XYZ file of C-alpha atoms in Angstrom:
725
model
C -19.094 17.107 -47.964
C -18.838 13.391 -48.803
C -18.036 10.408 -46.639
C -16.520 7.123 -47.258
C -19.511 5.264 -45.796
C -22.769 4.079 -47.300
C -25.539 6.722 -47.551
C -27.028 7.568 -44.253
C -30.744 6.518 -43.781
C -33.743 8.945 -43.532
C -32.872 11.397 -40.997
C -35.096 12.017 -38.130
C -34.741 15.338 -36.091
C -35.278 14.804 -32.487
C -36.060 17.870 -30.297
C -32.912 19.210 -28.759
C -32.015 22.007 -26.264
C -28.355 21.639 -27.187
C -26.675 24.892 -27.669
C -24.891 25.470 -30.986
C -21.518 25.668 -29.012
C -22.160 22.245 -27.658
C -23.128 20.736 -31.117
C -20.097 22.351 -32.796
C -17.761 20.955 -30.160
C -19.633 17.410 -30.364
C -19.143 17.470 -34.142
C -15.472 18.281 -33.882
C -14.964 15.616 -31.339
C -16.807 13.053 -33.510
C -14.553 13.910 -36.317
C -11.747 13.638 -34.126
C -12.670 10.229 -33.032
C -13.137 9.039 -36.688
C -9.695 10.304 -37.326
C -8.168 8.668 -34.646
C -9.692 5.179 -35.779
C -8.442 6.044 -39.427
C -5.027 7.040 -38.360
C -4.667 3.882 -36.150
C -5.641 1.742 -39.105
C -3.414 3.468 -41.529
C -0.502 3.052 -39.160
C -1.332 -0.346 -37.466
C 2.257 -1.324 -37.773
C 2.991 1.132 -35.130
C -0.336 1.549 -33.388
C -1.267 -2.061 -32.942
C 2.052 -3.095 -31.391
C -0.277 -3.199 -28.198
C -4.200 -4.053 -28.456
C -6.552 -1.340 -28.559
C -10.277 -0.819 -29.643
C -11.811 2.359 -30.930
C -15.294 3.968 -30.615
C -16.375 3.832 -34.235
C -20.009 3.440 -34.335
C -20.239 4.222 -30.677
C -19.273 7.996 -30.856
C -22.703 9.555 -30.598
C -23.687 7.966 -27.347
C -20.398 8.332 -25.755
C -20.114 11.963 -26.352
C -23.784 12.508 -25.126
C -22.719 10.598 -21.969
C -19.808 13.038 -21.649
C -22.011 16.066 -21.579
C -23.341 14.784 -18.152
C -20.042 14.434 -16.565
C -18.805 17.386 -14.495
C -15.547 17.757 -12.107
C -17.776 16.458 -9.174
C -18.884 13.307 -11.058
C -17.329 9.895 -11.389
C -17.145 7.732 -14.631
C -16.298 3.943 -15.267
C -15.553 3.907 -19.073
C -15.024 0.537 -20.828
C -12.239 -0.296 -23.442
C -14.215 1.102 -26.288
C -14.787 4.485 -24.868
C -12.253 6.834 -26.262
C -14.987 9.154 -27.589
C -16.269 9.391 -24.191
C -12.815 10.404 -22.884
C -12.585 13.093 -25.716
C -15.826 14.477 -24.692
C -14.810 14.494 -20.958
C -11.730 16.587 -22.096
C -9.032 14.296 -22.742
C -6.857 15.111 -25.718
C -5.894 12.808 -28.654
C -2.426 13.266 -27.529
C -3.064 11.897 -24.103
C -5.105 8.975 -25.507
C -2.024 8.221 -27.876
C 0.455 8.277 -24.985
C -1.368 5.322 -23.574
C -2.003 3.634 -27.036
C 1.877 3.512 -27.250
C 2.629 2.937 -23.503
C 4.604 6.140 -23.153
C 5.923 7.472 -19.899
C 3.657 10.468 -19.843
C 0.471 8.306 -20.443
C -1.493 10.206 -17.714
C -3.550 7.131 -16.736
C -0.823 4.582 -16.161
C 2.428 5.723 -17.142
C 2.615 3.121 -19.922
C 1.430 0.201 -17.760
C -2.150 -0.709 -19.183
C -4.073 -0.806 -22.278
C -5.495 1.913 -24.585
C -8.658 3.390 -23.173
C -8.212 2.066 -19.702
C -8.237 5.272 -17.887
C -7.622 6.119 -14.390
C -7.689 9.943 -13.681
C -7.913 12.097 -10.554
C -7.396 15.708 -11.887
C -8.902 18.964 -10.872
C -11.709 20.053 -13.373
C -12.343 16.607 -14.648
C -14.781 13.980 -13.625
C -12.839 11.385 -11.618
C -12.252 7.944 -13.373
C -11.021 5.323 -10.771
C -9.100 2.444 -12.101
C -10.952 -0.612 -13.587
C -9.620 -3.696 -15.223
C -10.288 -4.794 -18.946
C -14.116 -4.501 -18.532
C -16.092 -7.690 -19.126
C -18.765 -6.579 -16.639
C -16.479 -6.501 -13.777
C -16.583 -2.656 -13.701
C -20.243 -2.687 -12.666
C -19.353 -3.543 -9.043
C -16.672 -0.835 -8.306
C -18.673 1.662 -10.179
C -21.679 0.776 -8.079
C -19.395 1.032 -5.070
C -18.565 4.518 -6.211
C -22.186 5.318 -6.082
C -22.725 3.717 -2.840
C -19.782 5.575 -1.303
C -21.168 8.790 -2.559
C -24.571 8.197 -0.879
C -22.896 7.098 2.262
C -20.728 10.183 2.641
C -23.661 12.409 1.870
C -25.557 10.760 4.596
C -22.821 11.477 7.123
C -22.120 15.086 5.724
C -18.537 14.103 4.727
C -17.251 15.567 1.709
C -15.928 13.363 -1.120
C -12.309 12.791 -1.732
C -11.210 15.511 -4.340
C -8.411 15.947 -6.716
C -5.579 18.002 -5.710
C -6.292 21.544 -7.061
C -2.584 21.841 -7.977
C -3.179 18.958 -10.398
C -5.070 20.937 -13.037
C -5.131 20.772 -16.821
C -2.146 22.415 -18.301
C -1.767 25.109 -15.643
C -5.418 25.793 -15.257
C -6.638 26.013 -18.784
C -10.322 25.340 -19.548
C -11.087 21.704 -19.701
C -11.821 21.125 -23.490
C -14.692 18.770 -23.053
C -18.455 18.937 -23.579
C -19.744 19.411 -20.018
C -19.014 23.112 -19.914
C -21.068 23.629 -22.892
C -24.289 22.413 -21.213
C -26.421 25.341 -19.925
C -25.912 25.403 -16.214
C -29.541 25.163 -15.366
C -29.551 21.798 -16.979
C -27.430 20.155 -14.183
C -26.806 20.259 -10.509
C -23.859 19.654 -8.224
C -25.279 16.340 -6.823
C -22.565 13.967 -8.067
C -23.369 10.866 -10.028
C -21.570 7.958 -11.645
C -21.662 6.746 -15.236
C -20.857 2.888 -15.584
C -20.436 2.164 -19.181
C -20.736 -1.483 -20.290
C -21.191 -3.524 -23.353
C -24.522 -5.559 -23.728
C -22.534 -8.815 -23.990
C -20.998 -8.114 -20.555
C -24.433 -7.541 -19.102
C -24.668 -11.536 -19.102
C -21.959 -11.503 -16.227
C -23.243 -12.725 -12.729
C -21.452 -9.665 -11.160
C -23.578 -7.257 -13.154
C -26.735 -8.623 -11.548
C -24.964 -8.158 -8.084
C -24.342 -4.444 -8.960
C -27.978 -3.943 -10.114
C -29.343 -5.569 -7.095
C -27.475 -3.255 -4.776
C -28.168 -0.079 -6.756
C -31.890 -0.703 -6.645
C -31.685 -1.926 -2.989
C -29.909 1.311 -1.888
C -31.162 3.537 -4.597
C -27.799 4.752 -5.717
C -26.958 7.678 -7.812
C -25.591 5.722 -10.850
C -26.384 5.549 -14.651
C -25.612 2.247 -16.289
C -24.985 3.023 -19.911
C -25.340 -0.170 -21.828
C -23.760 0.196 -25.491
C -25.386 -2.684 -27.570
C -23.796 -3.323 -31.021
C -24.984 -7.027 -31.173
C -21.525 -8.457 -30.970
C -19.276 -9.903 -28.385
C -15.963 -10.807 -30.209
C -17.161 -13.125 -32.838
C -20.312 -14.319 -31.079
C -23.699 -12.457 -31.996
C -26.236 -11.112 -29.549
C -28.671 -13.961 -30.606
C -25.956 -16.518 -29.582
C -25.474 -14.953 -26.035
C -28.720 -13.742 -24.804
C -32.518 -14.132 -25.214
C -33.302 -10.539 -24.151
C -31.500 -7.136 -24.424
C -30.386 -5.052 -21.457
C -33.375 -2.894 -21.345
C -35.667 -6.144 -21.184
C -33.277 -7.711 -18.718
C -33.313 -4.715 -16.280
C -37.114 -4.835 -16.104
C -36.564 -7.429 -13.476
C -34.825 -4.990 -11.098
C -37.603 -3.174 -9.451
C -36.525 0.499 -8.828
C -34.302 0.588 -11.852
C -35.448 3.472 -14.067
C -35.150 2.371 -17.790
C -34.498 4.346 -20.908
C -33.830 3.414 -24.516
C -32.122 5.480 -27.202
C -30.720 5.394 -30.605
C -27.000 5.346 -29.769
C -25.975 6.256 -33.283
C -27.981 9.481 -33.170
C -26.133 12.303 -31.122
C -29.332 14.487 -30.666
C -31.424 11.467 -29.623
C -28.648 10.231 -27.279
C -27.890 13.731 -25.797
C -31.625 14.121 -24.878
C -31.802 10.709 -23.274
C -28.591 11.141 -21.412
C -29.708 14.594 -20.195
C -32.987 12.943 -18.930
C -31.110 10.222 -17.203
C -28.611 12.580 -15.577
C -31.635 14.702 -14.276
C -33.404 11.675 -12.851
C -30.180 10.569 -11.088
C -29.347 14.178 -9.686
C -32.754 14.863 -8.475
C -33.984 11.479 -7.219
C -30.749 9.891 -6.414
C -31.705 6.610 -7.826
C -30.235 4.486 -10.564
C -30.996 4.467 -14.238
C -30.142 2.052 -17.060
C -29.890 3.386 -20.596
C -29.789 0.953 -23.267
C -28.199 2.543 -26.547
C -28.337 0.598 -29.819
C -25.063 1.317 -31.832
C -23.256 -0.240 -34.968
C -19.889 -1.740 -34.610
C -17.963 -0.053 -37.403
C -14.338 -0.826 -36.336
C -12.644 -3.940 -35.190
C -13.651 -5.530 -31.998
C -9.920 -4.901 -31.164
C -6.853 -4.286 -33.173
C -5.968 -7.964 -32.626
C -9.254 -9.361 -34.050
C -9.886 -8.193 -37.506
C -13.474 -7.538 -38.490
C -12.980 -9.052 -42.061
C -12.325 -12.346 -40.557
C -15.970 -13.073 -39.413
C -18.265 -9.880 -40.215
C -19.371 -10.591 -43.645
C -22.260 -8.649 -44.893
C -23.054 -7.575 -41.519
C -20.448 -4.721 -41.603
C -22.159 -3.092 -44.527
C -25.428 -3.271 -42.586
C -23.913 -1.644 -39.740
C -22.320 1.147 -41.791
C -25.890 2.351 -42.774
C -26.047 3.397 -39.098
C -22.849 5.303 -38.925
C -23.429 8.294 -36.537
C -21.095 10.689 -38.435
C -23.045 11.286 -41.715
C -26.219 11.285 -39.664
C -25.058 14.053 -37.379
C -23.682 16.004 -40.267
C -26.992 15.969 -41.985
C -28.797 16.942 -38.824
C -26.523 19.775 -38.365
C -27.097 21.014 -41.924
C -30.702 21.020 -40.950
C -30.005 23.073 -37.994
C -28.547 25.942 -40.178
C -24.895 24.985 -39.774
C -23.006 25.369 -43.226
C -20.922 22.942 -45.091
C -18.058 25.334 -44.930
C -18.331 25.448 -41.016
C -18.526 21.589 -40.796
C -15.488 21.366 -43.072
C -13.486 23.573 -40.968
C -14.321 21.666 -37.874
C -13.329 18.388 -39.652
C -10.080 19.963 -40.909
C -9.320 21.160 -37.232
C -9.860 17.510 -36.082
C -7.620 15.977 -38.610
C -4.772 18.557 -38.060
C -4.933 18.110 -34.259
C -4.863 14.138 -34.545
C -2.011 14.375 -37.040
C 0.017 16.801 -34.936
C -0.706 14.778 -31.782
C 0.313 11.642 -33.435
C 3.805 13.063 -34.274
C 4.249 14.291 -30.784
C 3.125 11.002 -29.186
C 5.641 9.081 -31.404
C 8.517 11.285 -30.202
C 7.450 11.070 -26.523
C 9.732 9.238 -24.170
C 9.077 5.624 -23.020
C 8.908 4.830 -19.283
C 12.331 4.569 -17.391
C 12.755 0.701 -16.902
C 14.044 1.533 -13.513
C 10.440 2.623 -12.468
C 8.867 -0.908 -13.301
C 8.466 -1.838 -9.630
C 6.994 1.668 -8.401
C 3.651 1.662 -6.731
C 2.870 -1.877 -5.941
C 1.553 -0.297 -2.729
C 1.013 3.198 -1.464
C 3.223 4.113 1.388
C 1.926 2.602 4.782
C 0.295 4.970 7.152
C 1.598 3.059 10.274
C 5.263 2.563 10.524
C 5.840 2.050 14.247
C 4.073 0.535 17.059
C 2.381 3.151 19.276
C -0.293 3.111 22.088
C -0.576 1.055 25.157
C -0.409 -2.663 24.636
C -1.000 -3.711 28.202
C -2.490 -0.612 30.124
C -2.362 -0.727 33.878
C -5.535 -2.228 35.233
C -7.064 -3.501 31.918
C -8.755 -6.862 31.983
C -8.003 -9.781 29.803
C -10.030 -9.923 26.614
C -11.026 -12.618 24.108
C -9.851 -12.239 20.562
C -13.340 -11.757 19.149
C -14.056 -8.940 21.699
C -10.634 -7.218 20.908
C -11.673 -7.182 17.187
C -15.152 -5.879 18.128
C -13.669 -3.110 20.294
C -11.139 -2.090 17.516
C -13.940 -1.799 15.039
C -16.007 0.150 17.637
C -13.080 2.460 18.182
C -12.718 3.164 14.369
C -16.296 3.782 13.824
C -16.300 6.339 16.708
C -13.231 8.056 15.427
C -13.617 7.968 11.591
C -17.110 9.174 10.307
C -16.075 7.954 6.814
C -15.730 4.212 8.053
C -18.474 1.879 7.635
C -18.870 -1.941 8.062
C -20.898 -4.370 6.029
C -21.095 -7.964 4.997
C -23.175 -11.000 5.394
C -25.225 -10.969 8.761
C -22.930 -8.304 10.395
C -25.717 -5.984 10.948
C -28.987 -5.956 12.743
C -29.612 -8.098 15.846
C -27.076 -10.873 15.234
C -23.794 -8.792 14.461
C -22.199 -11.615 12.568
C -22.278 -15.483 13.085
C -19.427 -15.193 15.516
C -20.978 -12.055 17.293
C -17.770 -10.163 16.027
C -20.042 -7.259 15.276
C -22.385 -7.518 18.025
C -24.670 -4.314 18.671
C -22.571 -2.227 16.492
C -25.614 -1.693 14.145
C -27.648 -0.646 17.010
C -24.984 1.658 18.082
C -24.198 3.342 14.682
C -27.268 2.654 12.769
C -28.136 0.794 9.674
C -26.473 3.279 7.366
C -23.025 2.525 8.767
C -23.342 -1.097 9.897
C -25.455 -3.275 7.566
C -26.093 -6.533 6.065
C -25.422 -7.306 2.367
C -26.889 -10.026 0.078
C -24.964 -13.141 -0.395
C -22.608 -11.516 -2.903
C -19.034 -11.927 -2.128
C -17.894 -10.206 -5.171
C -20.032 -7.024 -4.531
C -18.810 -7.051 -0.830
C -15.155 -7.115 -1.905
C -15.420 -5.194 -5.244
C -17.398 -2.408 -3.862
C -14.663 -1.467 -1.754
C -12.515 -0.076 -4.548
C -15.334 2.263 -5.644
C -15.913 3.312 -1.919
C -12.051 4.011 -1.556
C -12.018 6.113 -4.795
C -14.575 8.634 -3.069
C -12.913 8.701 0.311
C -15.239 6.197 2.105
C -13.075 3.638 4.461
C -14.907 0.361 4.241
C -14.495 -2.458 6.590
C -16.189 -5.654 5.118
C -16.528 -9.261 6.017
C -16.822 -12.663 4.244
C -18.594 -14.969 6.363
C -16.024 -17.980 5.940
C -12.711 -18.157 4.206
C -14.234 -21.071 2.206
C -16.744 -18.608 0.718
C -14.224 -16.154 -0.526
C -13.856 -17.523 -4.008
C -16.697 -15.731 -5.680
C -14.944 -12.664 -4.824
C -11.540 -13.460 -5.960
C -12.390 -11.981 -9.422
C -12.623 -8.620 -7.995
C -9.867 -8.859 -5.496
C -7.371 -9.738 -8.073
C -8.280 -7.750 -10.999
C -9.907 -4.583 -9.474
C -8.213 -4.144 -6.066
C -4.830 -5.625 -6.215
C -3.874 -3.955 -9.466
C -5.360 -0.646 -8.933
C -2.382 1.206 -7.244
C 0.155 -0.295 -9.644
C -1.749 0.182 -12.955
C -2.990 3.747 -12.063
C 0.641 4.678 -11.517
C -0.279 5.257 -7.834
C -3.426 7.502 -8.351
C -5.917 4.915 -7.106
C -4.658 2.811 -4.004
C -7.658 0.845 -2.625
C -8.138 1.315 1.159
C -10.012 -1.793 1.878
C -10.186 -4.032 5.122
C -11.528 -7.416 4.255
C -12.199 -9.515 7.456
C -12.175 -13.285 6.921
C -12.824 -15.842 9.727
C -10.714 -18.908 8.935
C -9.442 -22.222 10.042
C -10.624 -25.461 11.565
C -11.756 -26.737 14.889
C -14.296 -29.045 16.292
C -16.115 -30.490 13.258
C -16.585 -27.336 11.091
C -16.475 -29.610 8.023
C -15.422 -28.848 4.433
C -17.091 -25.519 3.896
C -16.344 -23.869 7.312
C -12.864 -24.993 8.066
C -10.626 -24.144 5.087
C -7.350 -22.180 5.166
C -6.802 -20.029 2.082
C -3.578 -17.939 2.884
C -1.276 -19.651 0.175
C -3.883 -18.560 -2.503
C -4.155 -15.085 -1.283
C -0.277 -14.884 -1.128
C 0.006 -15.470 -4.818
C -1.909 -12.151 -5.517
C 0.392 -9.168 -5.515
C -0.823 -5.953 -4.368
C -2.839 -7.078 -1.461
C -1.534 -7.374 2.158
C -2.458 -10.509 4.393
C -2.499 -10.200 8.045
C -2.974 -13.228 10.566
C -3.123 -12.393 14.345
C -2.759 -15.010 16.883
C -3.998 -13.217 20.134
C -6.297 -10.662 21.315
C -3.621 -7.783 21.671
C -2.300 -8.372 18.227
C -5.823 -8.541 16.716
C -6.736 -5.117 17.931
C -3.341 -3.437 16.907
C -3.295 -5.154 13.534
C -6.915 -4.552 12.762
C -6.470 -0.830 13.328
C -3.165 -0.790 11.219
C -4.994 -2.670 8.583
C -7.731 -0.145 8.495
C -5.393 2.722 8.304
C -3.171 1.272 5.592
C -4.210 2.818 2.134
C -3.915 -0.578 0.436
C -6.165 -3.706 0.338
C -5.767 -5.849 3.517
C -7.133 -9.277 3.973
C -7.284 -9.809 7.849
C -7.504 -13.661 8.486
C -9.080 -14.447 11.977
C -8.772 -17.996 13.155
C -12.326 -19.045 14.531
C -10.644 -21.554 16.895
C -8.844 -18.616 18.743
C -11.931 -16.228 18.930
C -13.078 -17.507 22.334
C -9.914 -19.607 23.498
C -12.135 -22.480 24.121
C -9.874 -24.992 22.279
C -7.396 -26.658 24.544
C -4.089 -24.997 24.474
C -5.382 -21.625 23.086
C -5.663 -19.894 26.537
C -3.006 -17.496 25.629
C -4.985 -15.986 22.653
C -6.770 -14.211 25.477
C -4.634 -11.200 26.519
C -4.676 -7.918 28.288
C -6.622 -5.669 26.075
C -4.664 -2.833 24.749
C -5.919 0.798 24.957
C -7.854 2.417 22.129
C -5.644 3.540 19.283
C -3.132 0.837 19.900
C -1.538 -0.170 16.605
C 1.223 -2.379 15.274
C 2.769 -1.883 11.649
C 2.015 -4.445 9.184
C 5.016 -6.520 8.299
C 6.426 -6.627 11.790
C 6.881 -10.430 13.270
C 6.906 -11.033 16.900
C 8.972 -13.399 19.139
C 6.127 -14.947 20.959
C 8.527 -17.309 22.932
C 12.372 -16.928 23.381
C 14.718 -19.741 23.836
C 16.943 -19.990 26.978
C 20.250 -18.045 26.389
C 22.320 -20.851 27.712
C 20.741 -23.560 25.727
C 20.961 -21.216 22.669
C 24.616 -20.745 23.339
C 25.083 -24.511 23.507
C 23.398 -25.141 20.164
C 20.312 -26.951 21.657
C 17.845 -24.764 20.272
C 15.440 -24.290 17.201
C 13.046 -21.700 15.843
C 9.452 -22.509 14.793
C 8.137 -19.853 12.248
C 4.361 -19.859 12.131
C 1.263 -17.856 12.635
C -2.449 -18.064 13.896
C -3.372 -21.493 15.549
C 0.389 -22.671 14.862
C 1.619 -20.439 17.511
C -0.409 -22.259 20.183
C 0.226 -25.673 18.744
C 3.906 -25.108 19.106
C 3.494 -23.251 22.537
C 1.984 -26.559 23.922
C 4.408 -29.062 21.969
C 7.460 -26.813 23.324
C 6.664 -27.595 26.941
C 8.457 -30.978 26.156
C 11.648 -29.249 25.297
C 12.013 -26.572 28.051
C 13.911 -23.472 26.621
C 14.849 -25.050 23.386
C 12.117 -23.730 21.252
C 11.794 -20.114 19.989
C 8.355 -19.295 18.521
C 8.396 -16.530 15.792
C 4.857 -15.300 15.148
C 4.829 -13.866 11.600
C 1.518 -12.009 12.141
C 1.657 -10.499 8.672
C 2.315 -12.810 5.845
C 2.579 -10.165 3.367
C 4.675 -7.962 3.707
C 6.726 -10.708 5.260
C 9.216 -9.599 7.995
C 12.079 -11.453 6.109
C 14.598 -9.739 8.367
C 13.189 -11.339 11.464
C 13.129 -14.674 9.802
C 16.586 -14.562 8.677
C 17.771 -13.363 12.084
C 15.946 -16.206 13.835
C 17.171 -18.918 11.588
C 20.749 -17.786 11.772
C 20.334 -17.490 15.589
C 19.414 -21.174 15.909
C 20.440 -22.889 12.846
C 17.446 -25.146 12.906
C 14.012 -24.083 11.778
C 10.493 -25.643 11.294
C 7.943 -23.772 9.231
C 4.447 -24.796 10.492
C 1.027 -24.120 8.721
C -2.492 -25.270 9.052
C -2.703 -25.532 5.376
C -2.153 -28.590 3.257
C 1.492 -28.456 2.908
C 2.181 -29.411 -0.624
C 2.991 -26.012 -2.774
C 2.029 -23.970 0.157
C 3.311 -20.608 1.550
C 5.044 -22.641 4.290
C 7.079 -24.841 1.722
C 7.802 -21.563 -0.240
C 9.172 -20.023 2.884
C 11.232 -22.939 3.638
C 12.726 -23.043 0.193
C 13.654 -19.307 0.534
C 15.166 -19.942 3.905
C 17.379 -22.671 2.501
C 18.503 -20.593 -0.228
C 19.500 -17.567 1.661
C 20.417 -19.232 5.042
C 22.180 -22.370 3.822
C 25.601 -21.576 5.372
C 24.001 -21.030 8.864
C 21.694 -24.150 8.887
C 22.616 -27.208 10.987
C 19.831 -29.285 9.632
C 17.334 -29.072 6.665
C 14.401 -26.679 7.054
C 11.616 -28.693 8.335
C 7.990 -28.204 7.505
C 4.742 -29.292 8.760
C 0.918 -28.745 7.583
C -2.149 -30.499 6.996
C -2.455 -33.505 4.755
C -2.765 -32.832 1.159
C -6.320 -33.361 0.729
C -9.033 -31.234 -1.051
C -11.270 -30.558 1.988
C -11.619 -30.988 5.685
C -14.026 -33.853 6.636
C -16.887 -33.237 9.026
C -16.027 -36.035 11.544
C -13.951 -34.591 14.302
C -11.760 -37.820 14.286
C -11.074 -37.481 10.684
C -10.381 -33.617 11.153
C -7.763 -34.504 13.868
C -6.004 -37.008 11.319
C -5.672 -34.330 8.706
C -4.526 -31.344 10.827
C -1.442 -30.631 12.823
C -1.720 -30.551 16.517
C 0.691 -30.340 19.335
C 1.515 -33.878 19.299
C 2.522 -33.883 15.581
C 4.576 -30.707 16.254
C 6.351 -32.136 19.298
C 7.296 -35.261 16.898
C 8.705 -32.828 14.493
C 10.572 -30.808 17.171
C 12.184 -33.879 18.476
C 13.526 -34.981 15.265
C 14.720 -31.368 14.309
C 16.407 -30.865 17.759
C 18.181 -34.154 17.526
C 19.350 -33.838 13.971
């Protein structure tokens, strides 16, 4: 047999325990991967309509990794890993359906790029959704491993695929794992996180490695190093490779391998998997690979590679493996037959994929969210004999109830564990009651705190996490936007992320520029997450439980000034505490204060549409206008109770939208504009808005803070003008 590549170097024959059947399948799949890359290049007018990358040069290590992945395991492949997917049992046809964004793409229904898989299918390793990987996959993948370890500690089973969702009506999975002798692996689940060496420079990767060694998690970080980013070389991007870098993480077992040599890669990956399954601790495998294809179809190798491509070609895994198999008594005829089968399959699958239907445009909006678990208010809001509770205590009791009821629930974040139980004591004594496995502190890693919940959710754990202050959420926004918010939509509904993210928010009493900010408008530009903002203890308890039960990412904003009702005018944030199990549907506003019916009939009233502290500012201000002010407490900002907003505006004809945020370009201004567009004919005055001054931060001095923020007096001034319009 001849190859269209440069001659392979001297062949070393590493010892192997791989069976002839495994070697045969691996060779056929390596040839399949080669044929895919060749076909895509020959038909680039069709195949490069949407961007893609192929595994050329990386096939050997990827196929070796696939031998470690059984139906009880989890994988986070990256965008060059189509050979790993073939090794896991996916067919060329399925990969091509994604390449061409076809309706039956099993990962996303035509919504996301080639080799960006999401898969929950019986008989296969689970592949949770991840974004275009530039290191970000390390955190959700580590969250999967942490979820596995947590559920094992609680003796709770992992979430499994629906057994009815099998491969072609129960046919055997055509991957490599089933070819591995059963005595070489066990059922202890593991995670493989695949990543490029360039992405190892991302700070979020270090957060993931830190947590993996801190908690000794069952994960393999497979680093495929081809010495290139896009057009940047390794020497431009780093002073050490991933193997050298990983030495700084004590407790991270390290291995190196020749990623262009299947036999060496197989031996290394089996060693890594055995270590993880037996010791339940993390491993990093550094695999050196050539880059034989384009970085992506949109970045042509001939534009910048020069002589480097010829040097990489000398390391081509295909001729090397071919020669090794001849040395293991395979014949040229046998290998040619496998090559012919691979080519025939690719050609046939390509014709099928070309003819496959495109998505129905009518489905474009499907799966923004998974259906809510709570659709109506249930439980006792004001049980007989119940005492009034502070908002902070209502939240604490709600979490306590959840941890008692749901063994898969856990709570973590900065300072929420141990003795303190949160800087606001919102988790006081929970760690003592439930143990450090369920309620624990994390490093100061907002990205990990948020992003890990995507992995936790994928295995069936139900995380509640906390960001200490709203001003500190920004390092976590990368994960919130790319990994959590898009997961349900881009996985075609396979992987909604159940995640409750608690965030203390708001200003009072001199908190200063880094402990007082309001962030809801930024959050509300992120589609695919829900944003909740209670104003009192009863709502806090009911909404927190609903947020926990919701199968989607929910950010719960908790105003620090309402926690203890110490701020003048916030006494009504303290309410009778609802019974355990009380729940309020997300997206349901509440009339906190109604207007007098006679004054309403006389056209003397208005509505203030607000949330959080705004409810209490308005309550105080409205005492100057008895019976004339309705307060509509939104409670949930997304989904918005638009029906309640419209009804209130049409009922009164005059509306003020009140926020604590700087007003310019805020959610409040957006809502006011929407009201004017849809309720114009019922308005008796322009929609008024009131918010904080348009400044970049809240000053530390309390007098400067007062000047910037709304307060009851400012609200009263706005109400007087609106009612008199």
